[in-house]
Amino acid sequence: MNHFQRETNFIIVDRVNILQTSFEELSDKTTEELGKTLEVQFYTEAAEDYGGPRKEFFRIILRATKEKLFDSGLRELLQDDYRMVGIVFALTILQNGKLPTFMNATVLEELWNSAYPSSCIKQLRIGLDTLGIFELLTRLPSLQFLFHATPVTLTLKRLMIILKAVFSENGSNRQTLEKDVYAIFVKYVREVASGRRGSVSLGHILQLPQGLMKNLCLAFPFIRL
């Protein structure tokens, strides 16, 4: 199956100039397009992306981002680039890429907690929230480990503890229906965790609590955040 048969977010980038070409490709994408599985082709290479090029892309761009935009401190003159960095961070988290674990404690503290962040951090927040990651991780601080130097693996058990369901009153008809729907959800999460849902990852499910409030059927139990 080639990229014309799959719904993907297709980009073409240059290994040698990874930041500029990637930012140019991603900056024109809509939120809907960014939410699709990233399909990466490198200049002069035409290999089908079954996940390998995508993982390599995240590894290369995170290394370049670290070296240019973080190793010598935040660069105010390049503040607009940090919005694109936030988008890349969101994508790599949601699509099982390498985690962005190179920011120091001072930057992370400002990112999550500062009421008056620098212009670079403001743009980074905007980029992260393009796919809902900043809002999610501020509401669920237990997930901020994804940015720590020794991150804990996101497992099925950890995810289900984080997304704790709160059911209606015991014995009610509504609770019975909620449990039936929730059982389907749990089965789906198990399939994702075991790799039986293609490119969907546990990271993608982290976006679910926001959507629950708007899109899921009324029979789904409340998720405590």
PDB file of C-alpha atoms in Angstrom:
ATOM      1  CA  MET A   1       0.000   0.000   0.000  1.00  0.00           C
ATOM      2  CA  ASN A   2       1.531   3.366  -0.976  1.00  0.00           C
ATOM      3  CA  HIS A   3       0.939   6.850   0.403  1.00  0.00           C
ATOM      4  CA  PHE A   4      -1.732   7.531  -2.210  1.00  0.00           C
ATOM      5  CA  GLN A   5      -3.858   4.783  -0.649  1.00  0.00           C
ATOM      6  CA  ARG A   6      -3.443   5.819   2.970  1.00  0.00           C
ATOM      7  CA  GLU A   7      -4.569   8.952   4.722  1.00  0.00           C
ATOM      8  CA  THR A   8      -1.271  10.343   5.910  1.00  0.00           C
ATOM      9  CA  ASN A   9       0.449  13.660   6.514  1.00  0.00           C
ATOM     10  CA  PHE A  10       3.075  13.429   3.766  1.00  0.00           C
ATOM     11  CA  ILE A  11       6.211  15.598   3.954  1.00  0.00           C
ATOM     12  CA  ILE A  12       9.479  15.731   1.995  1.00  0.00           C
ATOM     13  CA  VAL A  13      12.515  16.969   3.912  1.00  0.00           C
ATOM     14  CA  ASP A  14      16.274  17.375   3.588  1.00  0.00           C
ATOM     15  CA  ARG A  15      18.486  15.550   6.079  1.00  0.00           C
ATOM     16  CA  VAL A  16      21.183  18.208   5.719  1.00  0.00           C
ATOM     17  CA  ASN A  17      18.774  21.104   6.302  1.00  0.00           C
ATOM     18  CA  ILE A  18      16.278  19.296   8.491  1.00  0.00           C
ATOM     19  CA  LEU A  19      14.946  22.212  10.553  1.00  0.00           C
ATOM     20  CA  GLN A  20      14.225  24.645   7.728  1.00  0.00           C
ATOM     21  CA  THR A  21      12.724  22.102   5.343  1.00  0.00           C
ATOM     22  CA  SER A  22      10.643  20.425   8.054  1.00  0.00           C
ATOM     23  CA  PHE A  23       9.329  23.702   9.433  1.00  0.00           C
ATOM     24  CA  GLU A  24       8.406  24.827   5.912  1.00  0.00           C
ATOM     25  CA  GLU A  25       6.564  21.575   5.232  1.00  0.00           C
ATOM     26  CA  LEU A  26       4.688  21.510   8.541  1.00  0.00           C
ATOM     27  CA  SER A  27       3.839  25.219   8.743  1.00  0.00           C
ATOM     28  CA  ASP A  28       1.289  24.947   5.927  1.00  0.00           C
ATOM     29  CA  LYS A  29      -0.550  21.973   7.433  1.00  0.00           C
ATOM     30  CA  THR A  30      -3.988  22.284   8.999  1.00  0.00           C
ATOM     31  CA  THR A  31      -4.668  20.853  12.443  1.00  0.00           C
ATOM     32  CA  GLU A  32      -6.595  18.036  10.776  1.00  0.00           C
ATOM     33  CA  GLU A  33      -3.621  17.196   8.563  1.00  0.00           C
ATOM     34  CA  LEU A  34      -1.212  17.308  11.499  1.00  0.00           C
ATOM     35  CA  GLY A  35      -3.411  14.805  13.316  1.00  0.00           C
ATOM     36  CA  LYS A  36      -2.804  12.156  10.642  1.00  0.00           C
ATOM     37  CA  THR A  37       0.086   9.703  10.731  1.00  0.00           C
ATOM     38  CA  LEU A  38       3.229  11.422   9.490  1.00  0.00           C
ATOM     39  CA  GLU A  39       4.745   9.942   6.336  1.00  0.00           C
ATOM     40  CA  VAL A  40       8.287  11.100   5.667  1.00  0.00           C
ATOM     41  CA  GLN A  41      10.375  11.049   2.521  1.00  0.00           C
ATOM     42  CA  PHE A  42      13.922  12.401   2.513  1.00  0.00           C
ATOM     43  CA  TYR A  43      15.351  14.252  -0.489  1.00  0.00           C
ATOM     44  CA  THR A  44      16.860  11.819  -3.051  1.00  0.00           C
ATOM     45  CA  GLU A  45      15.270   8.861  -1.240  1.00  0.00           C
ATOM     46  CA  ALA A  46      12.037   7.241  -2.382  1.00  0.00           C
ATOM     47  CA  ALA A  47      11.590   4.428   0.129  1.00  0.00           C
ATOM     48  CA  GLU A  48       8.069   3.646   1.334  1.00  0.00           C
ATOM     49  CA  ASP A  49       7.535   4.856   4.903  1.00  0.00           C
ATOM     50  CA  TYR A  50       6.301   1.982   7.053  1.00  0.00           C
ATOM     51  CA  GLY A  51       7.511   3.721  10.204  1.00  0.00           C
ATOM     52  CA  GLY A  52      11.291   3.566   9.789  1.00  0.00           C
ATOM     53  CA  PRO A  53      11.814   6.924   8.028  1.00  0.00           C
ATOM     54  CA  ARG A  54       9.342   8.564  10.418  1.00  0.00           C
ATOM     55  CA  LYS A  55      11.248   7.394  13.490  1.00  0.00           C
ATOM     56  CA  GLU A  56      14.529   8.447  11.892  1.00  0.00           C
ATOM     57  CA  PHE A  57      13.024  11.848  11.083  1.00  0.00           C
ATOM     58  CA  PHE A  58      12.045  12.433  14.705  1.00  0.00           C
ATOM     59  CA  ARG A  59      15.510  11.384  15.880  1.00  0.00           C
ATOM     60  CA  ILE A  60      17.286  13.719  13.433  1.00  0.00           C
ATOM     61  CA  ILE A  61      15.053  16.748  13.947  1.00  0.00           C
ATOM     62  CA  LEU A  62      15.113  16.482  17.748  1.00  0.00           C
ATOM     63  CA  ARG A  63      18.905  16.359  17.710  1.00  0.00           C
ATOM     64  CA  ALA A  64      19.062  19.435  15.449  1.00  0.00           C
ATOM     65  CA  THR A  65      16.493  21.233  17.609  1.00  0.00           C
ATOM     66  CA  LYS A  66      18.475  20.541  20.764  1.00  0.00           C
ATOM     67  CA  GLU A  67      21.731  21.783  19.253  1.00  0.00           C
ATOM     68  CA  LYS A  68      20.364  24.949  17.644  1.00  0.00           C
ATOM     69  CA  LEU A  69      17.550  26.093  19.913  1.00  0.00           C
ATOM     70  CA  PHE A  70      18.278  24.750  23.411  1.00  0.00           C
ATOM     71  CA  ASP A  71      21.936  23.859  24.044  1.00  0.00           C
ATOM     72  CA  SER A  72      23.023  27.510  24.319  1.00  0.00           C
ATOM     73  CA  GLY A  73      19.816  28.715  25.938  1.00  0.00           C
ATOM     74  CA  LEU A  74      16.574  29.896  24.366  1.00  0.00           C
ATOM     75  CA  ARG A  75      17.152  32.140  21.347  1.00  0.00           C
ATOM     76  CA  GLU A  76      14.751  35.071  21.418  1.00  0.00           C
ATOM     77  CA  LEU A  77      15.676  36.158  17.879  1.00  0.00           C
ATOM     78  CA  LEU A  78      14.351  32.805  16.639  1.00  0.00           C
ATOM     79  CA  GLN A  79      11.226  32.817  18.793  1.00  0.00           C
ATOM     80  CA  ASP A  80       8.923  31.976  15.870  1.00  0.00           C
ATOM     81  CA  ASP A  81      10.769  28.685  15.374  1.00  0.00           C
ATOM     82  CA  TYR A  82       9.662  27.520  18.807  1.00  0.00           C
ATOM     83  CA  ARG A  83       6.040  27.224  17.664  1.00  0.00           C
ATOM     84  CA  MET A  84       7.186  24.716  15.054  1.00  0.00           C
ATOM     85  CA  VAL A  85       9.299  22.972  17.694  1.00  0.00           C
ATOM     86  CA  GLY A  86       6.148  22.575  19.784  1.00  0.00           C
ATOM     87  CA  ILE A  87       4.357  20.978  16.847  1.00  0.00           C
ATOM     88  CA  VAL A  88       7.264  18.565  16.322  1.00  0.00           C
ATOM     89  CA  PHE A  89       7.262  17.694  20.040  1.00  0.00           C
ATOM     90  CA  ALA A  90       3.524  16.971  19.897  1.00  0.00           C
ATOM     91  CA  LEU A  91       3.916  14.799  16.807  1.00  0.00           C
ATOM     92  CA  THR A  92       6.783  12.718  18.172  1.00  0.00           C
ATOM     93  CA  ILE A  93       4.910  12.102  21.441  1.00  0.00           C
ATOM     94  CA  LEU A  94       1.706  11.074  19.688  1.00  0.00           C
ATOM     95  CA  GLN A  95       3.361   8.964  16.994  1.00  0.00           C
ATOM     96  CA  ASN A  96       5.795   6.867  19.035  1.00  0.00           C
ATOM     97  CA  GLY A  97       8.868   8.851  18.067  1.00  0.00           C
ATOM     98  CA  LYS A  98      11.885   9.717  20.191  1.00  0.00           C
ATOM     99  CA  LEU A  99      10.816  11.724  23.240  1.00  0.00           C
ATOM    100  CA  PRO A 100      12.034  15.342  23.646  1.00  0.00           C
ATOM    101  CA  THR A 101      13.880  14.807  26.917  1.00  0.00           C
ATOM    102  CA  PHE A 102      16.686  17.363  26.523  1.00  0.00           C
ATOM    103  CA  MET A 103      15.162  20.511  28.074  1.00  0.00           C
ATOM    104  CA  ASN A 104      16.663  21.461  31.427  1.00  0.00           C
ATOM    105  CA  ALA A 105      14.684  21.853  34.648  1.00  0.00           C
ATOM    106  CA  THR A 106      14.541  25.660  34.372  1.00  0.00           C
ATOM    107  CA  VAL A 107      12.999  25.550  30.909  1.00  0.00           C
ATOM    108  CA  LEU A 108      10.528  22.837  31.923  1.00  0.00           C
ATOM    109  CA  GLU A 109       9.471  24.805  34.999  1.00  0.00           C
ATOM    110  CA  GLU A 110       8.806  27.863  32.843  1.00  0.00           C
ATOM    111  CA  LEU A 111       7.003  25.783  30.235  1.00  0.00           C
ATOM    112  CA  TRP A 112       4.515  24.225  32.654  1.00  0.00           C
ATOM    113  CA  ASN A 113       4.178  26.769  35.437  1.00  0.00           C
ATOM    114  CA  SER A 114       5.185  30.315  34.480  1.00  0.00           C
ATOM    115  CA  ALA A 115       2.426  32.932  34.377  1.00  0.00           C
ATOM    116  CA  TYR A 116       4.764  35.251  32.462  1.00  0.00           C
ATOM    117  CA  PRO A 117       6.740  33.036  30.086  1.00  0.00           C
ATOM    118  CA  SER A 118       9.352  34.292  27.655  1.00  0.00           C
ATOM    119  CA  SER A 119       8.395  34.765  24.017  1.00  0.00           C
ATOM    120  CA  CYS A 120      10.113  31.484  23.111  1.00  0.00           C
ATOM    121  CA  ILE A 121       8.140  29.540  25.704  1.00  0.00           C
ATOM    122  CA  LYS A 122       4.900  31.226  24.612  1.00  0.00           C
ATOM    123  CA  GLN A 123       5.494  30.013  21.070  1.00  0.00           C
ATOM    124  CA  LEU A 124       6.463  26.548  22.295  1.00  0.00           C
ATOM    125  CA  ARG A 125       3.173  26.327  24.205  1.00  0.00           C
ATOM    126  CA  ILE A 126       1.213  27.406  21.132  1.00  0.00           C
ATOM    127  CA  GLY A 127       2.906  24.726  19.041  1.00  0.00           C
ATOM    128  CA  LEU A 128       2.307  21.999  21.608  1.00  0.00           C
ATOM    129  CA  ASP A 129      -1.341  22.963  21.880  1.00  0.00           C
ATOM    130  CA  THR A 130      -1.881  22.743  18.126  1.00  0.00           C
ATOM    131  CA  LEU A 131      -2.593  19.073  18.886  1.00  0.00           C
ATOM    132  CA  GLY A 132      -3.815  19.640  22.436  1.00  0.00           C
ATOM    133  CA  ILE A 133      -0.644  18.468  24.186  1.00  0.00           C
ATOM    134  CA  PHE A 134       0.025  21.560  26.309  1.00  0.00           C
ATOM    135  CA  GLU A 135      -3.525  21.678  27.682  1.00  0.00           C
ATOM    136  CA  LEU A 136      -3.493  17.943  28.330  1.00  0.00           C
ATOM    137  CA  LEU A 137      -0.183  17.933  30.197  1.00  0.00           C
ATOM    138  CA  THR A 138      -1.080  20.942  32.328  1.00  0.00           C
ATOM    139  CA  ARG A 139      -4.335  19.236  33.324  1.00  0.00           C
ATOM    140  CA  LEU A 140      -2.546  15.902  33.807  1.00  0.00           C
ATOM    141  CA  PRO A 141       0.867  16.795  35.310  1.00  0.00           C
ATOM    142  CA  SER A 142       1.615  13.102  35.808  1.00  0.00           C
ATOM    143  CA  LEU A 143       2.236  12.928  32.050  1.00  0.00           C
ATOM    144  CA  GLN A 144       4.967  15.562  32.114  1.00  0.00           C
ATOM    145  CA  PHE A 145       7.434  12.708  32.635  1.00  0.00           C
ATOM    146  CA  LEU A 146       7.419  12.462  28.829  1.00  0.00           C
ATOM    147  CA  PHE A 147       9.815  15.439  28.833  1.00  0.00           C
ATOM    148  CA  HIS A 148      12.120  14.164  31.580  1.00  0.00           C
ATOM    149  CA  ALA A 149      15.581  12.770  30.875  1.00  0.00           C
ATOM    150  CA  THR A 150      14.640   9.332  32.232  1.00  0.00           C
ATOM    151  CA  PRO A 151      11.011   9.003  31.120  1.00  0.00           C
ATOM    152  CA  VAL A 152       8.766   6.211  32.308  1.00  0.00           C
ATOM    153  CA  THR A 153       7.326   4.127  29.493  1.00  0.00           C
ATOM    154  CA  LEU A 154       3.657   4.796  28.799  1.00  0.00           C
ATOM    155  CA  THR A 155       2.062   1.393  29.355  1.00  0.00           C
ATOM    156  CA  LEU A 156      -1.511   0.146  29.222  1.00  0.00           C
ATOM    157  CA  LYS A 157      -1.688   0.046  33.029  1.00  0.00           C
ATOM    158  CA  ARG A 158      -0.281   3.559  33.444  1.00  0.00           C
ATOM    159  CA  LEU A 159      -2.669   4.967  30.837  1.00  0.00           C
ATOM    160  CA  MET A 160      -5.748   3.368  32.412  1.00  0.00           C
ATOM    161  CA  ILE A 161      -4.750   4.693  35.845  1.00  0.00           C
ATOM    162  CA  ILE A 162      -4.341   8.196  34.410  1.00  0.00           C
ATOM    163  CA  LEU A 163      -7.657   8.032  32.525  1.00  0.00           C
ATOM    164  CA  LYS A 164      -9.727   6.980  35.524  1.00  0.00           C
ATOM    165  CA  ALA A 165     -13.384   6.422  34.681  1.00  0.00           C
ATOM    166  CA  VAL A 166     -16.108   7.662  37.033  1.00  0.00           C
ATOM    167  CA  PHE A 167     -19.402   5.840  36.536  1.00  0.00           C
ATOM    168  CA  SER A 168     -22.957   6.849  37.362  1.00  0.00           C
ATOM    169  CA  GLU A 169     -24.780   5.687  40.496  1.00  0.00           C
ATOM    170  CA  ASN A 170     -24.522   1.970  41.320  1.00  0.00           C
ATOM    171  CA  GLY A 171     -27.428  -0.079  40.025  1.00  0.00           C
ATOM    172  CA  SER A 172     -28.666   2.588  37.638  1.00  0.00           C
ATOM    173  CA  ASN A 173     -29.530   1.805  34.034  1.00  0.00           C
ATOM    174  CA  ARG A 174     -27.074   4.476  32.952  1.00  0.00           C
ATOM    175  CA  GLN A 175     -24.212   2.788  34.818  1.00  0.00           C
ATOM    176  CA  THR A 176     -24.992  -0.526  33.116  1.00  0.00           C
ATOM    177  CA  LEU A 177     -24.816   1.133  29.713  1.00  0.00           C
ATOM    178  CA  GLU A 178     -21.650   3.016  30.652  1.00  0.00           C
ATOM    179  CA  LYS A 179     -19.925  -0.221  31.673  1.00  0.00           C
ATOM    180  CA  ASP A 180     -20.844  -1.862  28.366  1.00  0.00           C
ATOM    181  CA  VAL A 181     -19.387   1.053  26.417  1.00  0.00           C
ATOM    182  CA  TYR A 182     -16.327   1.265  28.664  1.00  0.00           C
ATOM    183  CA  ALA A 183     -15.602  -2.446  28.122  1.00  0.00           C
ATOM    184  CA  ILE A 184     -15.420  -1.764  24.381  1.00  0.00           C
ATOM    185  CA  PHE A 185     -13.037   1.125  25.050  1.00  0.00           C
ATOM    186  CA  VAL A 186     -10.771  -1.052  27.231  1.00  0.00           C
ATOM    187  CA  LYS A 187     -10.682  -3.736  24.545  1.00  0.00           C
ATOM    188  CA  TYR A 188      -9.692  -1.110  21.991  1.00  0.00           C
ATOM    189  CA  VAL A 189      -6.895   0.234  24.228  1.00  0.00           C
ATOM    190  CA  ARG A 190      -5.556  -3.302  24.695  1.00  0.00           C
ATOM    191  CA  GLU A 191      -5.469  -3.763  20.925  1.00  0.00           C
ATOM    192  CA  VAL A 192      -3.571  -0.486  20.547  1.00  0.00           C
ATOM    193  CA  ALA A 193      -1.080  -1.500  23.248  1.00  0.00           C
ATOM    194  CA  SER A 194      -0.427  -4.814  21.498  1.00  0.00           C
ATOM    195  CA  GLY A 195       0.098  -3.144  18.108  1.00  0.00           C
ATOM    196  CA  ARG A 196      -3.052  -4.537  16.509  1.00  0.00           C
ATOM    197  CA  ARG A 197      -4.387  -1.095  15.530  1.00  0.00           C
ATOM    198  CA  GLY A 198      -1.762  -0.205  12.958  1.00  0.00           C
ATOM    199  CA  SER A 199      -0.087   3.155  13.524  1.00  0.00           C
ATOM    200  CA  VAL A 200      -2.383   4.155  16.412  1.00  0.00           C
ATOM    201  CA  SER A 201      -0.401   4.398  19.660  1.00  0.00           C
ATOM    202  CA  LEU A 202      -1.177   4.839  23.343  1.00  0.00           C
ATOM    203  CA  GLY A 203       0.088   8.370  22.829  1.00  0.00           C
ATOM    204  CA  HIS A 204      -2.792   9.054  20.440  1.00  0.00           C
ATOM    205  CA  ILE A 205      -5.247   8.028  23.151  1.00  0.00           C
ATOM    206  CA  LEU A 206      -3.837  10.778  25.378  1.00  0.00           C
ATOM    207  CA  GLN A 207      -5.809  13.183  23.185  1.00  0.00           C
ATOM    208  CA  LEU A 208      -9.051  11.356  23.967  1.00  0.00           C
ATOM    209  CA  PRO A 209     -10.128  13.061  27.233  1.00  0.00           C
ATOM    210  CA  GLN A 210     -10.569  16.407  25.489  1.00  0.00           C
ATOM    211  CA  GLY A 211     -12.600  14.789  22.718  1.00  0.00           C
ATOM    212  CA  LEU A 212     -14.740  12.868  25.192  1.00  0.00           C
ATOM    213  CA  MET A 213     -16.369  16.072  26.344  1.00  0.00           C
ATOM    214  CA  LYS A 214     -17.474  16.879  22.812  1.00  0.00           C
ATOM    215  CA  ASN A 215     -17.619  13.850  20.567  1.00  0.00           C
ATOM    216  CA  LEU A 216     -18.210  10.522  22.315  1.00  0.00           C
ATOM    217  CA  CYS A 217     -21.649   9.090  22.888  1.00  0.00           C
ATOM    218  CA  LEU A 218     -23.520  10.097  26.025  1.00  0.00           C
ATOM    219  CA  ALA A 219     -23.192   6.569  27.415  1.00  0.00           C
ATOM    220  CA  PHE A 220     -19.451   6.937  27.965  1.00  0.00           C
ATOM    221  CA  PRO A 221     -18.477   7.373  31.638  1.00  0.00           C
ATOM    222  CA  PHE A 222     -16.888  10.591  32.850  1.00  0.00           C
ATOM    223  CA  ILE A 223     -13.071  10.645  32.732  1.00  0.00           C
ATOM    224  CA  ARG A 224     -11.546  12.275  35.792  1.00  0.00           C
ATOM    225  CA  LEU A 225      -8.636  14.567  34.818  1.00  0.00           C
TER     226      LEU A 225
END
